[in-house]
Amino acid sequence: MERCGAVVSCVFAVILVLQLGLTPIMAQQEQQIGIAGKEVILSCKAINNQKDGTCTWKYKYKEVSSTIISFSKAQVFKVTISSNGHFLTNEDLELTLMQNSSHSQPHLSIKLFNINNNIVTTEILQEEAPQKYILKLKQLKAIDSGTWMCHVYSNSPSINQNISFDVKVLGFEEERLEIVYTTVGNTAILSWHLNFRKIKWKEGFTGKLNWEPQGNTAIHELLNFSVTTHQELHKTKKSNHIWFEISEGKTDGTMDVKIPKVQLNHSGQYKCQLEINGRRTESVRALVVMQVTAIPAGPLSRGGKMTLLCQVSGPLPSNAHLLWERVNGTQMEMKKSKQHEAKVEVNVSAPGLWNCHLVEDNNKKISLNYTVEEAHVWNSYAVIGIIIGASVLVIGLACMCIITGMRWQRRRKRARRMAQAKQYLLEKKTCQCQRRMYK
């Protein structure tokens, strides 16, 4: 079997100067040893004695770039993928293709096919064409992970070459902003599905979960986590807030935060952030909480009025609004919030069941009801009785105080009289004793 290196020896040097640190190189299951600073020859055997077969080498160095060298019919293509084909969501992919030929270098038509074998629109830089082409693909998504193909075509000379390469995009399965709606007192669960196990990501990385309260610029770090090269996920709670819980025991790469008994001040944006080698990506969950209150609280007295207030945390988008409606009520008893307002009030003068809905694009996202009860007649009698009883008690206490005071005054007078009588008797007795002595 012939060696492909011999086929192109007159065109392109098959001797590659590789900066290897005694690193074994695997090519067609054959091991070759290279020494730093020395040259090494990589050989590729043709399949089924086909002299025009294609040979391809893939080379990775320090996880920076992935290089593919392909030989076909004395035509040499070198393809380099940025970031070693490992990206975070929303990062850009850059593919560099260089050619070397024994003939004049033709202008190439290059197309990029994604994992679904669909052509992807890219920005192509041809300043150094036909020797060098650069293709840029912006803002990769997690669903872009897989095997891609670069198709190289030329009429003269005839070139029709497919060069495949792998792309791994680390991120979240749900990349867009997700809004979680709930009501006060309910339990909310915020989830992020990381794809590192799905794409078999081999590098370690770290991450954290931050909370930005609604209407507050302060950012609180709730927890951080790390993923090892063995795809083990470790979570650590960092915040002093005790109102949220971390779900443990999941092995599918899911990050869950549970908030039992949600309150209005728990609303805001929760951002899960991934970081690797100084590069970052994040996914946001916005928690929107609804609350209903009555002013004044309690049952509705006969002939009285009450205001029902429905509010949500934070401003609403232009396609959303709040709506009060009375169950089995009329159109006139419905009240809609103004655009971008996060609250709506309705005045009530009769008992009944009311519902407040958060409507987005004509879809009811969450609802909360409030029952207006009528105060019973006996309740009014009870209040009157309590008032009368309290008045009688106050009058009784006042009378007791007066009587007690009068008795105390009488006792003082009586004591004074007795003291005067004793004094008088004592003076009289003393006078009689003196008379007897003079006699």
CSV table of C-alpha atoms in Angstrom, one decimal:
chain,number,residue,atom,x,y,z
A,1,MET,CA,0.0,0.0,0.0
A,2,GLU,CA,1.4,3.4,-1.0
A,3,ARG,CA,1.8,6.3,1.3
A,4,CYS,CA,-0.1,9.5,0.7
A,5,GLY,CA,3.0,11.4,1.6
A,6,ALA,CA,4.8,10.1,-1.5
A,7,VAL,CA,2.0,11.4,-3.7
A,8,VAL,CA,2.3,15.0,-2.6
A,9,SER,CA,6.0,15.1,-1.9
A,10,CYS,CA,6.7,17.3,-4.8
A,11,VAL,CA,4.0,19.8,-3.8
A,12,PHE,CA,4.0,20.2,-0.1
A,13,ALA,CA,6.5,19.1,2.5
A,14,VAL,CA,5.1,16.2,4.4
A,15,ILE,CA,7.7,16.7,7.1
A,16,LEU,CA,6.0,18.6,9.9
A,17,VAL,CA,8.0,20.3,12.5
A,18,LEU,CA,6.0,19.7,15.7
A,19,GLN,CA,6.8,21.1,19.1
A,20,LEU,CA,6.1,17.9,21.0
A,21,GLY,CA,7.3,17.2,24.5
A,22,LEU,CA,7.8,13.5,24.0
A,23,THR,CA,4.1,13.2,23.3
A,24,PRO,CA,2.9,10.1,21.4
A,25,ILE,CA,1.0,10.8,18.2
A,26,MET,CA,-1.8,8.5,17.1
A,27,ALA,CA,-2.4,8.2,13.3
A,28,GLN,CA,-4.4,5.3,11.9
A,29,GLN,CA,-3.9,3.4,15.1
A,30,GLU,CA,-0.1,3.7,14.6
A,31,GLN,CA,2.0,5.3,17.3
A,32,GLN,CA,4.9,7.6,16.5
A,33,ILE,CA,7.2,9.3,18.9
A,34,GLY,CA,8.3,12.9,18.3
A,35,ILE,CA,11.0,14.8,20.2
A,36,ALA,CA,10.8,18.5,21.0
A,37,GLY,CA,12.7,20.5,18.4
A,38,LYS,CA,13.0,17.5,16.0
A,39,GLU,CA,11.1,16.6,12.9
A,40,VAL,CA,8.7,13.7,12.5
A,41,ILE,CA,7.0,12.2,9.5
A,42,LEU,CA,3.4,11.3,9.7
A,43,SER,CA,2.3,8.6,7.3
A,44,CYS,CA,-1.2,7.7,6.1
A,45,LYS,CA,-2.0,4.6,4.2
A,46,ALA,CA,-4.5,4.7,1.3
A,47,ILE,CA,-7.6,2.6,1.5
A,48,ASN,CA,-8.1,-0.2,-1.0
A,49,ASN,CA,-5.0,0.9,-2.9
A,50,GLN,CA,-6.8,4.0,-4.1
A,51,LYS,CA,-4.0,6.4,-5.2
A,52,ASP,CA,-6.4,9.4,-5.2
A,53,GLY,CA,-7.8,8.7,-1.7
A,54,THR,CA,-8.0,11.3,1.0
A,55,CYS,CA,-5.8,11.4,4.1
A,56,THR,CA,-6.6,13.6,7.1
A,57,TRP,CA,-4.7,14.5,10.2
A,58,LYS,CA,-6.3,16.2,13.2
A,59,TYR,CA,-4.0,18.0,15.6
A,60,LYS,CA,-4.7,19.7,19.0
A,61,TYR,CA,-2.2,21.6,21.0
A,62,LYS,CA,-2.8,23.0,24.5
A,63,GLU,CA,-6.6,23.1,23.9
A,64,VAL,CA,-6.3,26.3,21.9
A,65,SER,CA,-7.1,25.3,18.3
A,66,SER,CA,-7.9,22.2,16.4
A,67,THR,CA,-6.0,21.7,13.1
A,68,ILE,CA,-7.1,19.5,10.3
A,69,ILE,CA,-4.7,18.7,7.4
A,70,SER,CA,-6.3,17.0,4.5
A,71,PHE,CA,-4.6,15.6,1.3
A,72,SER,CA,-6.6,14.9,-1.8
A,73,LYS,CA,-5.3,14.5,-5.4
A,74,ALA,CA,-2.1,16.4,-4.7
A,75,GLN,CA,-4.2,19.1,-3.1
A,76,VAL,CA,-3.4,20.1,0.5
A,77,PHE,CA,-6.0,21.8,2.8
A,78,LYS,CA,-5.3,22.9,6.3
A,79,VAL,CA,-8.3,23.8,8.5
A,80,THR,CA,-8.0,25.4,11.9
A,81,ILE,CA,-10.9,25.7,14.3
A,82,SER,CA,-10.7,28.4,17.0
A,83,SER,CA,-10.9,27.5,20.7
A,84,ASN,CA,-10.1,23.9,19.8
A,85,GLY,CA,-13.8,23.5,18.8
A,86,HIS,CA,-14.8,24.1,22.5
A,87,PHE,CA,-17.1,27.2,23.0
A,88,LEU,CA,-19.5,28.8,25.4
A,89,THR,CA,-22.9,29.8,24.2
A,90,ASN,CA,-23.0,33.1,22.3
A,91,GLU,CA,-19.3,32.8,21.4
A,92,ASP,CA,-18.1,33.1,17.8
A,93,LEU,CA,-16.6,30.2,15.8
A,94,GLU,CA,-13.7,31.1,13.4
A,95,LEU,CA,-12.6,28.6,10.8
A,96,THR,CA,-9.4,29.2,8.8
A,97,LEU,CA,-8.8,27.3,5.6
A,98,MET,CA,-5.4,27.3,3.8
A,99,GLN,CA,-4.6,25.5,0.6
A,100,ASN,CA,-1.4,24.4,-1.1
A,101,SER,CA,-1.2,23.0,-4.6
A,102,SER,CA,1.3,22.0,-7.3
A,103,HIS,CA,-0.7,24.1,-9.7
A,104,SER,CA,-2.0,27.6,-9.5
A,105,GLN,CA,-4.2,27.9,-6.4
A,106,PRO,CA,-7.9,28.1,-7.5
A,107,HIS,CA,-10.5,30.3,-6.0
A,108,LEU,CA,-12.6,28.1,-3.8
A,109,SER,CA,-16.3,27.9,-3.0
A,110,ILE,CA,-16.7,27.1,0.7
A,111,LYS,CA,-19.9,26.1,2.5
A,112,LEU,CA,-20.4,25.2,6.1
A,113,PHE,CA,-23.0,22.6,7.1
A,114,ASN,CA,-24.2,22.2,10.7
A,115,ILE,CA,-25.1,19.1,12.6
A,116,ASN,CA,-28.5,18.8,10.7
A,117,ASN,CA,-26.6,19.0,7.4
A,118,ASN,CA,-28.1,22.4,6.7
A,119,ILE,CA,-26.0,25.2,5.1
A,120,VAL,CA,-25.1,27.9,7.6
A,121,THR,CA,-24.6,31.6,6.6
A,122,THR,CA,-21.2,32.8,7.6
A,123,GLU,CA,-19.0,35.8,7.1
A,124,ILE,CA,-16.2,35.0,4.8
A,125,LEU,CA,-13.0,37.0,4.8
A,126,GLN,CA,-11.0,36.6,1.5
A,127,GLU,CA,-8.3,39.2,1.8
A,128,GLU,CA,-5.6,36.6,1.4
A,129,ALA,CA,-7.5,34.4,-1.0
A,130,PRO,CA,-7.0,32.1,-2.8
A,131,GLN,CA,-4.4,30.9,-0.3
A,132,LYS,CA,-6.3,31.6,2.9
A,133,TYR,CA,-10.0,31.9,3.7
A,134,ILE,CA,-11.5,32.8,7.1
A,135,LEU,CA,-15.1,31.9,8.0
A,136,LYS,CA,-16.8,33.5,11.0
A,137,LEU,CA,-20.0,32.1,12.6
A,138,LYS,CA,-21.5,34.3,15.3
A,139,GLN,CA,-23.2,33.4,18.5
A,140,LEU,CA,-23.2,29.7,18.7
A,141,LYS,CA,-26.0,28.0,20.7
A,142,ALA,CA,-25.9,24.8,22.8
A,143,ILE,CA,-27.9,23.0,20.1
A,144,ASP,CA,-25.0,23.5,17.7
A,145,SER,CA,-22.9,20.8,19.5
A,146,GLY,CA,-21.9,18.0,17.2
A,147,THR,CA,-20.1,17.2,14.0
A,148,TRP,CA,-19.9,19.9,11.4
A,149,MET,CA,-18.7,19.8,7.8
A,150,CYS,CA,-16.7,22.2,5.6
A,151,HIS,CA,-17.4,21.6,1.9
A,152,VAL,CA,-14.7,22.9,-0.5
A,153,TYR,CA,-15.5,23.1,-4.2
A,154,SER,CA,-13.7,24.2,-7.4
A,155,ASN,CA,-14.4,23.7,-11.1
A,156,SER,CA,-10.9,24.0,-12.3
A,157,PRO,CA,-9.1,22.1,-11.1
A,158,SER,CA,-11.9,19.8,-10.0
A,159,ILE,CA,-12.1,19.9,-6.2
A,160,ASN,CA,-15.0,18.5,-4.2
A,161,GLN,CA,-13.7,17.9,-0.7
A,162,ASN,CA,-15.6,17.5,2.6
A,163,ILE,CA,-13.7,18.1,5.8
A,164,SER,CA,-15.5,17.3,9.1
A,165,PHE,CA,-14.8,18.7,12.5
A,166,ASP,CA,-16.3,18.6,16.0
A,167,VAL,CA,-18.0,21.5,17.8
A,168,LYS,CA,-18.9,21.5,21.5
A,169,VAL,CA,-20.9,24.4,22.9
A,170,LEU,CA,-21.2,24.5,26.7
A,171,GLY,CA,-24.2,26.2,28.1
A,172,PHE,CA,-27.9,25.7,28.9
A,173,GLU,CA,-30.6,23.8,27.1
A,174,GLU,CA,-32.9,26.8,27.6
A,175,GLU,CA,-30.9,29.9,26.7
A,176,ARG,CA,-33.5,32.6,26.3
A,177,LEU,CA,-34.9,34.6,29.2
A,178,GLU,CA,-37.5,32.5,31.1
A,179,ILE,CA,-40.2,34.1,33.2
A,180,VAL,CA,-41.5,32.1,36.2
A,181,TYR,CA,-44.9,33.3,37.4
A,182,THR,CA,-46.2,32.5,40.9
A,183,THR,CA,-48.4,33.9,43.7
A,184,VAL,CA,-47.6,34.8,47.3
A,185,GLY,CA,-47.5,31.8,49.6
A,186,ASN,CA,-46.8,29.3,46.8
A,187,THR,CA,-43.6,27.3,46.1
A,188,ALA,CA,-41.4,28.3,43.1
A,189,ILE,CA,-38.7,26.1,41.6
A,190,LEU,CA,-36.1,27.7,39.3
A,191,SER,CA,-34.2,25.3,37.1
A,192,TRP,CA,-31.2,25.4,34.8
A,193,HIS,CA,-30.3,22.4,32.6
A,194,LEU,CA,-26.6,22.3,32.0
A,195,ASN,CA,-25.5,20.3,28.9
A,196,PHE,CA,-22.0,19.3,29.9
A,197,ARG,CA,-22.9,15.7,30.3
A,198,LYS,CA,-24.9,15.6,27.1
A,199,ILE,CA,-22.0,16.8,25.0
A,200,LYS,CA,-19.4,14.9,27.0
A,201,TRP,CA,-17.5,18.1,28.0
A,202,LYS,CA,-14.1,16.9,29.3
A,203,GLU,CA,-12.8,20.2,30.8
A,204,GLY,CA,-13.5,21.4,34.3
A,205,PHE,CA,-15.4,24.7,34.8
A,206,THR,CA,-17.0,26.7,37.6
A,207,GLY,CA,-20.2,28.7,38.0
A,208,LYS,CA,-22.4,30.7,40.4
A,209,LEU,CA,-26.0,31.8,40.9
A,210,ASN,CA,-26.6,35.5,41.5
A,211,TRP,CA,-29.9,37.1,42.6
A,212,GLU,CA,-30.7,40.7,41.6
A,213,PRO,CA,-33.9,41.8,43.6
A,214,GLN,CA,-36.6,43.7,41.7
A,215,GLY,CA,-36.0,47.4,41.9
A,216,ASN,CA,-32.6,47.0,43.6
A,217,THR,CA,-29.2,47.2,42.0
A,218,ALA,CA,-27.5,45.1,44.7
A,219,ILE,CA,-26.4,41.6,43.6
A,220,HIS,CA,-26.4,38.7,46.0
A,221,GLU,CA,-24.4,35.5,45.4
A,222,LEU,CA,-26.6,32.7,46.5
A,223,LEU,CA,-24.4,29.7,45.6
A,224,ASN,CA,-21.4,28.6,43.6
A,225,PHE,CA,-20.6,25.3,42.0
A,226,SER,CA,-17.8,23.5,40.1
A,227,VAL,CA,-17.7,20.7,37.6
A,228,THR,CA,-14.6,18.4,37.6
A,229,THR,CA,-13.0,16.8,34.5
A,230,HIS,CA,-14.9,13.6,35.6
A,231,GLN,CA,-18.2,15.5,35.2
A,232,GLU,CA,-18.9,15.7,38.9
A,233,LEU,CA,-21.1,18.6,40.0
A,234,HIS,CA,-20.4,20.2,43.5
A,235,LYS,CA,-22.6,22.9,44.9
A,236,THR,CA,-21.9,25.3,47.8
A,237,LYS,CA,-24.5,27.7,49.4
A,238,LYS,CA,-22.9,31.1,49.9
A,239,SER,CA,-25.8,33.4,50.9
A,240,ASN,CA,-27.2,34.0,54.4
A,241,HIS,CA,-30.7,34.0,53.0
A,242,ILE,CA,-32.5,31.0,54.5
A,243,TRP,CA,-35.6,31.3,52.3
A,244,PHE,CA,-34.3,29.2,49.4
A,245,GLU,CA,-33.2,25.6,49.2
A,246,ILE,CA,-30.7,23.8,46.9
A,247,SER,CA,-31.9,20.5,45.4
A,248,GLU,CA,-29.4,17.7,45.9
A,249,GLY,CA,-28.9,14.3,44.4
A,250,LYS,CA,-29.6,15.1,40.8
A,251,THR,CA,-27.1,13.5,38.4
A,252,ASP,CA,-28.3,14.9,35.1
A,253,GLY,CA,-26.6,18.3,35.3
A,254,THR,CA,-29.7,20.1,36.5
A,255,MET,CA,-29.4,23.1,38.8
A,256,ASP,CA,-32.5,23.6,40.9
A,257,VAL,CA,-33.4,26.3,43.5
A,258,LYS,CA,-36.5,25.9,45.5
A,259,ILE,CA,-38.3,28.9,47.2
A,260,PRO,CA,-41.0,27.7,49.5
A,261,LYS,CA,-43.7,30.2,50.6
A,262,VAL,CA,-42.8,32.9,48.1
A,263,GLN,CA,-43.1,36.5,49.2
A,264,LEU,CA,-43.3,39.6,47.0
A,265,ASN,CA,-39.7,40.6,48.0
A,266,HIS,CA,-38.3,37.3,46.6
A,267,SER,CA,-38.9,38.6,43.0
A,268,GLY,CA,-36.2,39.7,40.6
A,269,GLN,CA,-33.7,38.1,38.3
A,270,TYR,CA,-31.8,34.9,39.1
A,271,LYS,CA,-28.7,34.5,36.9
A,272,CYS,CA,-26.8,31.2,36.5
A,273,GLN,CA,-23.3,31.9,35.2
A,274,LEU,CA,-20.7,29.5,33.8
A,275,GLU,CA,-17.0,30.4,33.6
A,276,ILE,CA,-14.0,28.7,32.0
A,277,ASN,CA,-10.6,30.2,31.4
A,278,GLY,CA,-12.0,33.7,31.9
A,279,ARG,CA,-14.8,33.3,29.5
A,280,ARG,CA,-18.4,33.6,30.7
A,281,THR,CA,-22.0,32.8,29.7
A,282,GLU,CA,-25.2,33.0,31.7
A,283,SER,CA,-28.9,32.1,31.6
A,284,VAL,CA,-31.6,34.2,33.4
A,285,ARG,CA,-34.8,33.3,35.2
A,286,ALA,CA,-37.1,36.2,36.1
A,287,LEU,CA,-39.4,35.5,39.1
A,288,VAL,CA,-42.7,37.4,39.0
A,289,VAL,CA,-44.9,37.3,42.1
A,290,MET,CA,-48.6,38.3,42.3
A,291,GLN,CA,-50.3,39.5,45.5
A,292,VAL,CA,-53.9,40.5,46.3
A,293,THR,CA,-55.0,42.6,49.2
A,294,ALA,CA,-58.2,44.3,50.4
A,295,ILE,CA,-58.6,47.8,51.9
A,296,PRO,CA,-59.9,47.7,54.5
A,297,ALA,CA,-59.4,44.1,55.3
A,298,GLY,CA,-62.2,41.9,56.7
A,299,PRO,CA,-65.9,41.5,55.8
A,300,LEU,CA,-67.8,44.1,54.0
A,301,SER,CA,-70.3,46.0,56.2
A,302,ARG,CA,-73.8,46.7,55.0
A,303,GLY,CA,-73.7,49.8,52.8
A,304,GLY,CA,-69.9,50.0,53.0
A,305,LYS,CA,-67.2,49.9,50.3
A,306,MET,CA,-63.9,48.1,49.8
A,307,THR,CA,-60.9,48.4,47.4
A,308,LEU,CA,-59.3,45.3,46.0
A,309,LEU,CA,-55.7,45.7,45.0
A,310,CYS,CA,-53.9,43.3,42.7
A,311,GLN,CA,-50.2,43.8,42.0
A,312,VAL,CA,-47.2,42.0,40.6
A,313,SER,CA,-43.5,42.6,41.3
A,314,GLY,CA,-41.9,44.7,38.6
A,315,PRO,CA,-43.2,46.4,35.4
A,316,LEU,CA,-45.1,44.4,32.8
A,317,PRO,CA,-44.1,44.1,29.2
A,318,SER,CA,-46.3,45.8,26.5
A,319,ASN,CA,-48.0,42.5,25.7
A,320,ALA,CA,-49.1,41.8,29.3
A,321,HIS,CA,-51.7,43.3,31.7
A,322,LEU,CA,-53.6,42.7,34.9
A,323,LEU,CA,-57.3,42.0,34.9
A,324,TRP,CA,-59.9,42.1,37.7
A,325,GLU,CA,-63.2,40.3,37.0
A,326,ARG,CA,-66.1,39.2,39.2
A,327,VAL,CA,-67.1,35.6,38.9
A,328,ASN,CA,-70.6,35.5,37.2
A,329,GLY,CA,-70.3,39.2,36.9
A,330,THR,CA,-70.9,41.7,34.0
A,331,GLN,CA,-68.6,43.3,31.6
A,332,MET,CA,-68.9,46.5,33.6
A,333,GLU,CA,-67.4,44.8,36.6
A,334,MET,CA,-64.1,44.1,34.9
A,335,LYS,CA,-61.1,46.3,35.4
A,336,LYS,CA,-57.9,46.2,33.3
A,337,SER,CA,-54.5,47.7,34.2
A,338,LYS,CA,-52.9,50.4,32.1
A,339,GLN,CA,-50.0,49.6,29.8
A,340,HIS,CA,-46.8,48.9,31.7
A,341,GLU,CA,-48.5,49.3,35.1
A,342,ALA,CA,-47.9,46.5,37.6
A,343,LYS,CA,-51.1,47.0,39.7
A,344,VAL,CA,-54.8,47.5,39.2
A,345,GLU,CA,-57.6,48.5,41.7
A,346,VAL,CA,-61.3,47.8,41.7
A,347,ASN,CA,-63.9,49.3,44.1
A,348,VAL,CA,-66.4,46.8,45.6
A,349,SER,CA,-69.7,47.5,47.2
A,350,ALA,CA,-71.3,44.0,47.2
A,351,PRO,CA,-70.1,40.6,48.4
A,352,GLY,CA,-68.8,38.1,45.8
A,353,LEU,CA,-65.8,36.2,44.4
A,354,TRP,CA,-63.3,38.2,42.4
A,355,ASN,CA,-60.4,36.9,40.3
A,356,CYS,CA,-57.2,38.7,39.2
A,357,HIS,CA,-55.4,37.4,36.1
A,358,LEU,CA,-52.0,38.2,34.7
A,359,VAL,CA,-52.7,38.0,30.9
A,360,GLU,CA,-49.8,37.8,28.4
A,361,ASP,CA,-50.7,37.6,24.7
A,362,ASN,CA,-54.3,36.7,25.6
A,363,ASN,CA,-53.0,33.8,27.7
A,364,LYS,CA,-53.7,33.7,31.5
A,365,LYS,CA,-50.3,33.1,33.1
A,366,ILE,CA,-51.4,33.2,36.8
A,367,SER,CA,-54.6,33.9,38.7
A,368,LEU,CA,-55.4,34.8,42.3
A,369,ASN,CA,-58.9,35.0,43.8
A,370,TYR,CA,-60.4,37.0,46.7
A,371,THR,CA,-63.8,36.4,48.3
A,372,VAL,CA,-65.6,39.5,49.6
A,373,GLU,CA,-67.8,38.4,52.5
A,374,GLU,CA,-70.7,40.4,54.0
A,375,ALA,CA,-70.6,41.2,57.7
A,376,HIS,CA,-73.6,39.4,59.4
A,377,VAL,CA,-76.3,41.3,61.3
A,378,TRP,CA,-75.4,39.5,64.6
A,379,ASN,CA,-71.9,40.9,64.1
A,380,SER,CA,-73.3,44.4,64.3
A,381,TYR,CA,-75.4,43.5,67.4
A,382,ALA,CA,-72.3,42.0,68.9
A,383,VAL,CA,-70.3,45.2,68.3
A,384,ILE,CA,-73.1,47.3,69.8
A,385,GLY,CA,-73.4,45.0,72.8
A,386,ILE,CA,-69.6,45.2,73.3
A,387,ILE,CA,-69.8,49.0,73.2
A,388,ILE,CA,-72.7,49.2,75.7
A,389,GLY,CA,-71.0,46.7,78.0
A,390,ALA,CA,-67.8,48.6,77.9
A,391,SER,CA,-69.7,51.8,78.7
A,392,VAL,CA,-71.5,50.2,81.7
A,393,LEU,CA,-68.2,48.9,82.9
A,394,VAL,CA,-66.6,52.3,82.8
A,395,ILE,CA,-69.6,53.9,84.6
A,396,GLY,CA,-69.5,51.1,87.2
A,397,LEU,CA,-65.8,51.6,87.8
A,398,ALA,CA,-66.4,55.4,88.2
A,399,CYS,CA,-69.2,54.8,90.7
A,400,MET,CA,-67.1,52.5,92.7
A,401,CYS,CA,-64.3,55.0,92.8
A,402,ILE,CA,-66.7,57.7,94.0
A,403,ILE,CA,-68.2,55.5,96.7
A,404,THR,CA,-64.7,54.4,97.8
A,405,GLY,CA,-63.6,58.0,98.0
A,406,MET,CA,-66.7,59.0,100.1
A,407,ARG,CA,-66.1,56.2,102.5
A,408,TRP,CA,-62.5,57.1,102.9
A,409,GLN,CA,-63.5,60.7,103.6
A,410,ARG,CA,-66.0,59.6,106.3
A,411,ARG,CA,-63.4,57.4,107.9
A,412,ARG,CA,-61.0,60.3,108.1
A,413,LYS,CA,-63.7,62.5,109.7
A,414,ARG,CA,-64.5,59.9,112.2
A,415,ALA,CA,-60.9,59.3,113.1
A,416,ARG,CA,-60.4,63.1,113.5
A,417,ARG,CA,-63.4,63.3,115.9
A,418,MET,CA,-62.2,60.4,118.0
A,419,ALA,CA,-58.8,62.0,118.3
A,420,GLN,CA,-60.4,65.3,119.4
A,421,ALA,CA,-62.6,63.5,122.0
A,422,LYS,CA,-59.5,61.7,123.4
A,423,GLN,CA,-57.7,65.0,123.6
A,424,TYR,CA,-60.6,66.7,125.4
A,425,LEU,CA,-60.9,63.9,127.9
A,426,LEU,CA,-57.2,63.9,128.6
A,427,GLU,CA,-57.2,67.7,129.2
A,428,LYS,CA,-60.2,67.5,131.5
A,429,LYS,CA,-58.6,64.7,133.6
A,430,THR,CA,-55.4,66.7,134.0
A,431,CYS,CA,-57.3,69.7,135.2
A,432,GLN,CA,-59.1,67.8,138.0
A,433,CYS,CA,-55.9,66.3,139.3
A,434,GLN,CA,-54.4,69.7,139.7
A,435,ARG,CA,-57.3,71.0,141.8
A,436,ARG,CA,-57.0,68.1,144.2
A,437,MET,CA,-53.4,68.9,144.8
A,438,TYR,CA,-54.1,72.5,145.7
A,439,LYS,CA,-56.6,71.5,148.3
